[in-house]
């Protein structure tokens, strides 16, 4: 048996936009994971929290940034800073709580104390033990390189050369966040739901664009009415049982079009096209859009989004005013974080109904994600098999059949259900792993004219 070259040494072979094949090694290889932490999560703008989670001075929220954890802190002057949650003395976490309000952060190991701005302001025994020779100004908490917000969503990057946040997001990423911000005077519901799935983080990302699986994976959600049963004429084809009988599985009709947006740096949006959904299924769930000023701000194409925006590398915006972080912890362990949003001006009943729906779709009590998690865990497990991992992962649906239209800063396709956005994400992922300059990275992730 010849040794297979290490995955990190054959990036060219791992993803192909032309064949729609992905090397399965990337879902359980430790070296790939380490490279992801360095070249993707060590450079990208990453979502930390929402402005309304830390409204008062001294409010803080602990957020993941790749392999690091940062404290996002509201300053006395109202600005926001973020720094690593690790003591500059000997590394202990300076804060053990996930969120809260403080006047300063005192490390529980030896008691070094840091101000809200991360400066070292207190050292026990500074005169007696250190003989006043320790220069406190040299040992603050380590800050992120850049921090900025887009419409209340707080992002940071460890790369001081990263482009400004709005440029990084581009029209695609901004439109994704607008899908929450435009709903009203939005605030985060207190508390973030967090749970762990034994899966590689990339499975949790590519699944957000997968409108092929719900009819099978989420059959139980259909059967208990969590997802409204489609009308009879919504059924086309269908799966066969072991005996060849038609299963009562509602398949999306072939004339339902998806609206797929692919953007620079790997952002994407994919899922049903709203207009097409209205015609084929008679559903129109987005009443909040029907205000002239909202329609104007979303633009000609924003109103077509009835699917899922995703901000590379790991932030998903749902159609239900939620945002999910997929947090890689190891090649086969991913934390899922759920942030839910509500309109401050909606009634208590409306807010309760909205939260009820948010909790029961996704998150630890969410029927859909419990079902998804089983698939992700099994898919990850099978990529560890010596022989199983030789089989390519397939993203071939609709390959080569979709023209790209470029308008209003967006590059989009109008196509039947397909796997374009998943493949786009993996293409960008591979380009990030090569660690090019920001200019090169942008060049390599400019959408081409056909997928
Ligand atoms: S490790 Fe924090 S005070 Fe020593
Ligand atoms: Fe799902």
Coordinates of C-alpha atoms and ligand atoms in Angstrom, one line a residue:
X1 CA 0.0 0.0 0.0
X2 CA 1.5 3.3 -1.0
X3 CA 1.2 6.2 1.5
X4 CA -1.3 8.8 0.5
X5 CA 0.3 12.3 0.5
X6 CA -0.8 14.4 3.4
X7 CA -4.0 16.4 2.7
X8 CA -2.3 19.7 3.5
X9 CA 0.2 19.0 0.8
X10 CA -2.4 18.4 -1.9
X11 CA -4.8 21.3 -1.6
X12 CA -5.3 21.4 -5.4
X13 CA -6.9 17.9 -5.2
X14 CA -9.3 18.5 -2.3
X15 CA -12.0 20.4 -4.1
X16 CA -13.1 20.6 -7.7
X17 CA -15.6 23.1 -9.1
X18 CA -15.5 21.2 -12.3
X19 CA -16.3 17.7 -11.1
X20 CA -18.2 18.6 -7.9
X21 CA -16.1 16.2 -5.9
X22 CA -14.6 16.9 -2.5
X23 CA -11.9 14.8 -0.7
X24 CA -13.4 13.3 2.4
X25 CA -10.2 13.5 4.3
X26 CA -10.9 17.2 5.0
X27 CA -13.6 16.3 7.5
X28 CA -11.4 14.5 10.0
X29 CA -7.8 15.4 9.3
X30 CA -6.1 17.1 12.2
X31 CA -3.5 18.9 10.0
X32 CA -6.3 20.3 7.9
X33 CA -8.1 21.5 11.1
X34 CA -5.0 23.2 12.3
X35 CA -4.5 24.9 9.0
X36 CA -8.2 26.1 9.1
X37 CA -7.6 27.6 12.5
X38 CA -4.6 29.5 11.3
X39 CA -5.5 30.5 7.7
X40 CA -9.3 30.9 8.0
X41 CA -10.3 31.6 11.6
X42 CA -7.0 33.4 12.3
X43 CA -7.7 35.9 9.5
X44 CA -11.4 36.2 8.8
X45 CA -13.9 38.7 10.3
X46 CA -15.8 36.6 12.7
X47 CA -19.2 37.3 14.3
X48 CA -18.9 37.8 18.1
X49 CA -22.3 39.0 19.4
X50 CA -25.0 41.6 18.9
X51 CA -24.8 45.1 20.1
X52 CA -27.9 44.7 22.2
X53 CA -26.3 41.9 24.2
X54 CA -23.9 44.3 25.9
X55 CA -25.9 47.6 26.2
X56 CA -24.4 49.0 29.4
X57 CA -20.8 49.9 30.3
X58 CA -19.1 46.9 31.8
X59 CA -21.3 44.4 30.0
X60 CA -19.3 41.6 28.5
X61 CA -19.9 38.5 26.3
X62 CA -17.4 35.7 25.8
X63 CA -17.2 34.7 22.1
X64 CA -15.1 32.1 20.2
X65 CA -12.6 33.2 17.6
X66 CA -11.2 30.1 16.1
X67 CA -9.1 28.3 18.7
X68 CA -9.2 31.4 21.0
X69 CA -11.9 32.9 23.2
X70 CA -12.4 36.6 23.5
X71 CA -14.2 38.9 25.9
X72 CA -16.3 41.5 24.1
X73 CA -16.7 44.4 26.4
X74 CA -18.7 47.6 26.4
X75 CA -16.4 50.5 27.4
X76 CA -17.1 53.5 29.6
X77 CA -17.4 55.7 26.5
X78 CA -19.9 53.4 24.8
X79 CA -17.4 51.8 22.3
X80 CA -16.7 48.1 22.2
X81 CA -13.4 46.3 22.6
X82 CA -12.5 42.6 22.5
X83 CA -9.5 40.9 23.9
X84 CA -8.3 37.4 24.5
X85 CA -9.6 35.8 27.7
X86 CA -6.2 34.8 28.9
X87 CA -4.2 36.4 31.7
X88 CA -1.0 38.1 30.7
X89 CA 0.7 36.6 33.8
X90 CA 0.4 32.8 33.3
X91 CA -2.5 32.3 31.1
X92 CA -5.5 31.5 33.3
X93 CA -8.9 32.7 31.9
X94 CA -9.5 36.1 33.5
X95 CA -13.3 35.6 33.2
X96 CA -15.2 32.3 33.8
X97 CA -18.7 33.6 33.0
X98 CA -20.2 33.5 29.6
X99 CA -21.7 36.9 29.9
X100 CA -22.5 39.5 32.6
X101 CA -21.5 42.9 33.9
X102 CA -18.2 43.8 35.7
X103 CA -16.2 46.8 36.9
X104 CA -13.0 44.9 36.0
X105 CA -11.7 41.4 35.4
X106 CA -9.7 39.8 38.2
X107 CA -7.8 36.6 37.4
X108 CA -8.6 33.9 40.0
X109 CA -5.0 32.5 39.9
X110 CA -2.9 35.2 41.5
X111 CA -5.3 38.1 41.3
X112 CA -4.0 40.3 38.5
X113 CA -6.7 42.7 37.6
X114 CA -7.6 44.2 34.3
X115 CA -9.8 47.2 33.5
X116 CA -12.7 47.2 31.0
X117 CA -10.2 48.4 28.4
X118 CA -8.0 45.4 29.0
X119 CA -5.2 47.4 30.8
X120 CA -3.5 45.8 33.7
X121 CA -4.5 47.9 36.7
X122 CA -3.7 45.7 39.7
X123 CA -1.0 43.3 40.7
X124 CA -1.1 41.8 44.3
X125 CA 2.3 42.3 45.9
X126 CA 3.4 44.8 43.3
X127 CA 5.7 46.5 45.8
X128 CA 6.5 43.7 48.2
X129 CA 7.2 40.8 45.7
X130 CA 8.0 42.7 42.5
X131 CA 9.8 45.6 44.2
X132 CA 7.8 47.9 41.9
X133 CA 9.9 46.7 38.9
X134 CA 6.9 45.3 36.9
X135 CA 5.8 47.7 34.2
X136 CA 2.0 47.2 34.2
X137 CA 1.6 49.1 30.9
X138 CA 3.5 46.3 29.1
X139 CA 1.1 43.5 30.1
X140 CA -2.5 44.3 29.1
X141 CA -4.9 41.7 27.8
X142 CA -4.2 41.0 24.1
X143 CA -6.6 42.9 21.8
X144 CA -8.1 41.7 18.6
X145 CA -6.6 43.4 15.5
X146 CA -9.8 45.1 14.3
X147 CA -13.4 45.3 15.6
X148 CA -16.4 46.8 13.8
X149 CA -20.1 46.4 13.6
X150 CA -22.6 46.2 10.8
X151 CA -26.2 47.1 11.8
X152 CA -25.6 46.0 15.4
X153 CA -23.7 42.8 14.5
X154 CA -20.3 42.9 16.2
X155 CA -17.4 41.3 14.3
X156 CA -13.6 41.1 14.8
X157 CA -10.5 39.8 13.1
X158 CA -7.1 38.9 14.3
X159 CA -5.6 40.2 11.0
X160 CA -4.7 43.9 11.0
X161 CA -4.4 43.8 7.2
X162 CA -8.0 42.5 6.7
X163 CA -10.2 44.7 4.6
X164 CA -12.9 46.8 6.3
X165 CA -15.8 44.7 7.6
X166 CA -18.3 46.1 5.1
X167 CA -15.9 45.2 2.2
X168 CA -15.4 41.8 3.7
X169 CA -19.1 41.1 3.9
X170 CA -19.7 42.5 0.4
X171 CA -23.2 42.8 -1.0
X172 CA -23.9 39.1 -0.2
X173 CA -22.9 39.1 3.4
X174 CA -24.6 42.5 4.1
X175 CA -27.8 41.2 2.5
X176 CA -27.7 38.2 4.8
X177 CA -27.5 40.3 7.9
X178 CA -30.1 42.7 6.5
X179 CA -32.5 39.8 6.6
X180 CA -32.5 40.2 10.4
X181 CA -31.9 43.9 10.7
X182 CA -34.7 45.0 8.4
X183 CA -37.4 43.2 10.4
X184 CA -37.8 46.0 12.9
X185 CA -36.0 47.4 15.9
X186 CA -34.2 44.2 16.5
X187 CA -32.7 43.0 19.8
X188 CA -31.1 39.7 20.8
X189 CA -33.3 37.6 23.0
X190 CA -31.4 37.1 26.3
X191 CA -29.4 33.9 26.4
X192 CA -27.6 32.0 23.7
X193 CA -28.4 28.3 23.2
X194 CA -25.3 26.2 22.9
X195 CA -24.8 22.5 22.4
X196 CA -22.2 20.1 21.0
X197 CA -22.4 17.8 18.0
X198 CA -19.8 15.2 17.2
X199 CA -19.2 16.4 13.7
X200 CA -16.8 18.3 11.6
X201 CA -17.9 22.0 11.4
X202 CA -18.0 22.0 7.6
X203 CA -20.9 19.5 7.5
X204 CA -22.9 22.0 9.7
X205 CA -22.1 24.7 7.2
X206 CA -22.8 23.0 3.9
X207 CA -26.1 21.7 5.3
X208 CA -27.5 25.3 5.5
X209 CA -27.8 25.4 1.7
X210 CA -29.2 21.8 1.4
X211 CA -32.8 21.9 0.3
X212 CA -32.5 18.3 -1.0
X213 CA -32.5 16.7 2.4
X214 CA -35.6 18.0 4.3
X215 CA -38.1 15.8 2.7
X216 CA -36.2 12.7 3.9
X217 CA -34.2 13.9 7.0
X218 CA -37.1 15.9 8.4
X219 CA -39.9 13.6 7.5
X220 CA -40.9 13.4 11.2
X221 CA -41.1 17.2 11.3
X222 CA -43.5 17.1 8.4
X223 CA -45.5 14.3 10.0
X224 CA -46.1 16.1 13.3
X225 CA -46.9 19.3 11.5
X226 CA -43.9 21.4 12.6
X227 CA -43.4 22.1 8.9
X228 CA -46.7 22.6 7.2
X229 CA -47.6 19.7 4.9
X230 CA -47.2 20.8 1.3
X231 CA -50.3 20.8 -0.9
X232 CA -50.9 17.6 -3.0
X233 CA -49.6 19.2 -6.1
X234 CA -46.4 19.9 -4.3
X235 CA -45.5 16.2 -4.6
X236 CA -43.3 15.2 -7.5
X237 CA -41.4 11.9 -7.9
X238 CA -40.8 10.7 -4.4
X239 CA -38.7 8.1 -2.7
X240 CA -39.3 4.3 -3.0
X241 CA -39.5 1.9 0.0
X242 CA -37.6 -1.4 0.1
X243 CA -40.4 -3.0 -1.8
X244 CA -40.5 -0.4 -4.5
X245 CA -43.7 1.3 -3.3
X246 CA -43.9 5.0 -3.5
X247 CA -43.3 6.6 0.0
X248 CA -45.5 9.4 0.9
X249 CA -42.7 11.8 0.7
X250 CA -43.4 15.3 -0.5
X251 CA -40.7 16.2 -3.0
X252 CA -40.2 19.8 -4.0
X253 CA -41.5 20.3 -7.5
X254 CA -38.9 20.7 -10.3
X255 CA -40.4 24.0 -11.3
X256 CA -39.5 25.5 -7.8
X257 CA -36.6 27.7 -8.4
X258 CA -33.8 28.4 -6.0
X259 CA -32.2 31.8 -5.7
X260 CA -28.5 31.2 -5.3
X261 CA -26.0 34.0 -4.6
X262 CA -22.3 33.4 -4.5
X263 CA -20.0 36.2 -3.1
X264 CA -16.4 37.1 -2.7
X265 CA -14.5 35.5 0.2
X266 CA -17.0 32.6 0.2
X267 CA -20.2 34.1 1.4
X268 CA -23.4 32.7 -0.2
X269 CA -27.1 32.6 0.0
X270 CA -29.2 29.6 -1.2
X271 CA -32.7 28.2 -1.0
X272 CA -36.1 28.8 -2.5
X273 CA -36.7 31.9 -4.6
X274 CA -39.5 33.7 -2.8
X275 CA -41.5 34.5 -6.0
X276 CA -41.2 30.9 -7.2
X277 CA -42.3 29.6 -3.8
X278 CA -45.4 31.8 -3.9
X279 CA -46.3 30.4 -7.3
X280 CA -45.6 26.7 -6.7
X281 CA -46.4 26.3 -3.0
X282 CA -48.6 29.3 -2.2
X283 CA -46.5 30.3 0.8
X284 CA -45.5 33.8 1.7
X285 CA -44.1 33.8 5.1
X286 CA -42.2 37.2 5.1
X287 CA -44.9 39.8 6.0
X288 CA -42.2 42.1 7.5
X289 CA -40.8 42.8 4.0
X290 CA -44.0 44.3 2.7
X291 CA -43.2 47.9 3.5
X292 CA -42.0 50.1 0.7
X293 CA -39.0 51.4 2.7
X294 CA -37.9 47.8 3.5
X295 CA -38.4 46.6 0.0
X296 CA -36.4 49.6 -1.2
X297 CA -33.5 48.9 1.2
X298 CA -33.4 45.2 0.4
X299 CA -33.2 46.0 -3.3
X300 CA -34.6 44.2 -6.3
X301 CA -33.1 40.9 -5.3
X302 CA -33.2 41.0 -1.6
X303 CA -36.9 40.3 -1.7
X304 CA -36.3 37.0 -3.5
X305 CA -34.4 35.5 -0.6
X306 CA -36.4 32.7 1.0
X307 CA -33.4 30.6 1.8
X308 CA -30.3 30.8 3.9
X309 CA -27.6 33.4 3.9
X310 CA -24.2 32.2 5.2
X311 CA -21.3 34.5 6.0
X312 CA -18.0 32.7 5.5
X313 CA -16.6 30.9 7.4
X314 CA -19.3 29.9 9.9
X315 CA -22.2 32.3 10.5
X316 CA -25.7 31.3 9.3
X317 CA -28.7 33.6 9.2
X318 CA -32.0 31.7 9.2
X319 CA -35.4 32.8 7.8
X320 CA -36.7 32.9 11.3
X321 CA -34.6 35.9 12.7
X322 CA -31.9 33.7 14.1
X323 CA -28.2 33.6 13.7
X324 CA -26.2 30.5 14.3
X325 CA -22.4 30.1 14.8
X326 CA -20.8 26.9 14.0
X327 CA -17.9 26.7 16.3
X328 CA -15.1 24.3 15.5
X329 CA -13.5 22.8 18.6
X330 CA -11.7 19.8 17.0
X331 CA -11.9 18.0 13.7
X332 CA -14.9 16.0 15.0
X333 CA -16.5 18.3 17.6
X334 CA -18.5 21.4 16.8
X335 CA -20.4 23.6 19.1
X336 CA -23.6 25.2 17.7
X337 CA -24.5 28.6 19.1
X338 CA -28.0 30.0 18.5
X339 CA -28.7 33.7 18.8
X340 CA -32.4 34.6 18.5
X341 CA -33.8 38.1 17.7
X342 CA -37.1 39.9 18.2
X343 CA -38.6 43.2 17.3
X344 CA -38.7 45.5 20.4
X345 CA -41.9 47.0 19.1
X346 CA -43.8 43.7 18.7
X347 CA -46.3 42.7 21.4
X348 CA -45.5 40.2 24.2
X349 CA -47.7 37.6 22.5
X350 CA -45.9 38.1 19.2
X351 CA -42.5 37.8 20.9
X352 CA -43.5 34.6 22.7
X353 CA -44.8 33.1 19.5
X354 CA -41.6 34.0 17.7
X355 CA -39.4 32.5 20.4
X356 CA -41.5 29.3 20.5
X357 CA -41.0 28.8 16.8
X358 CA -37.3 29.7 17.0
X359 CA -36.7 27.2 19.8
X360 CA -38.6 24.3 18.2
X361 CA -36.9 24.4 14.8
X362 CA -33.3 24.7 15.6
X363 CA -31.1 24.4 18.7
X364 CA -30.9 21.7 21.3
X365 CA -34.8 21.5 21.5
X366 CA -35.1 22.1 17.8
X367 CA -36.6 19.1 15.9
X368 CA -34.8 19.9 12.7
X369 CA -31.3 20.2 14.1
X370 CA -31.7 17.1 16.2
X371 CA -32.3 15.3 13.0
X372 CA -29.6 17.1 11.1
X373 CA -27.1 16.4 13.9
X374 CA -27.5 12.6 13.4
X375 CA -26.6 12.9 9.8
X376 CA -23.6 15.1 10.5
X377 CA -22.2 12.8 13.2
X378 CA -22.5 9.8 11.0
X379 CA -21.0 11.5 8.0
X380 CA -18.1 12.6 10.0
X381 CA -17.5 9.2 11.6
X382 CA -17.4 7.5 8.2
X383 CA -14.8 9.9 6.9
X384 CA -12.4 8.3 9.4
X385 CA -12.5 4.9 7.7
X386 CA -9.3 4.0 5.9
X387 CA -11.3 2.9 2.8
X388 CA -14.4 5.0 3.3
X389 CA -12.5 8.2 3.2
X390 CA -11.2 7.3 -0.3
X391 CA -14.7 7.8 -1.7
X392 CA -15.3 11.4 -2.9
X393 CA -18.0 13.6 -1.4
X394 CA -20.4 14.5 -4.2
X395 CA -21.8 18.0 -4.9
X396 CA -22.8 17.4 -8.5
X397 CA -26.4 18.5 -8.6
X398 CA -27.0 21.0 -11.3
X399 CA -23.3 21.2 -12.1
X400 CA -22.4 23.3 -15.1
X401 CA -26.0 24.2 -15.9
X402 CA -26.5 27.6 -14.2
X403 CA -25.7 31.0 -15.7
X404 CA -24.6 33.7 -13.3
X405 CA -26.2 37.1 -13.5
X406 CA -24.3 40.0 -12.0
X407 CA -26.4 42.9 -10.7
X408 CA -26.3 45.3 -7.8
X409 CA -23.1 43.8 -6.5
X410 CA -24.6 40.4 -6.4
X411 CA -23.7 37.3 -8.5
X412 CA -26.7 35.1 -8.6
X413 CA -28.3 32.1 -10.3
X414 CA -31.9 31.2 -10.8
X415 CA -32.0 27.4 -10.9
X416 CA -33.8 24.3 -9.7
X417 CA -32.6 22.7 -6.5
X418 CA -28.9 22.4 -6.8
X419 CA -25.6 22.2 -4.8
X420 CA -23.9 25.3 -6.2
X421 CA -23.6 27.2 -2.9
X422 CA -22.1 24.2 -1.1
X423 CA -19.5 23.7 -3.8
X424 CA -18.8 27.5 -3.7
X425 CA -18.2 27.4 0.0
X426 CA -15.7 24.5 -0.4
X427 CA -14.0 26.3 -3.3
X428 CA -13.5 29.4 -1.2
X429 CA -12.4 27.3 1.8
X430 CA -9.6 25.8 -0.3
X431 CA -8.5 29.2 -1.5
X432 CA -8.4 30.5 2.1
X433 CA -6.3 27.5 3.1
X434 CA -3.7 28.5 0.6
X435 CA -3.2 31.7 2.7
X436 CA -3.0 34.2 -0.2
X437 CA -2.9 38.0 0.3
X438 CA -6.3 39.6 0.8
X439 CA -6.2 40.9 -2.8
X440 CA -5.4 37.5 -4.2
X441 CA -8.1 35.9 -2.1
X442 CA -10.7 38.3 -3.3
X443 CA -9.6 37.7 -6.9
X444 CA -9.8 33.9 -6.5
X445 CA -13.3 34.1 -5.1
X446 CA -14.9 36.4 -7.7
X447 CA -17.7 34.3 -9.0
X448 CA -17.3 33.1 -12.6
X449 CA -20.1 33.2 -15.2
X450 CA -21.4 29.7 -14.9
X451 CA -21.6 26.9 -12.3
Ligands
LIG1 S1 -2.3 33.6 35.9 FE1 -3.6 35.3 36.2 S2 -2.8 36.3 37.9 FE2 -1.4 34.6 37.6
LIG2 FE1 -32.0 20.0 8.1

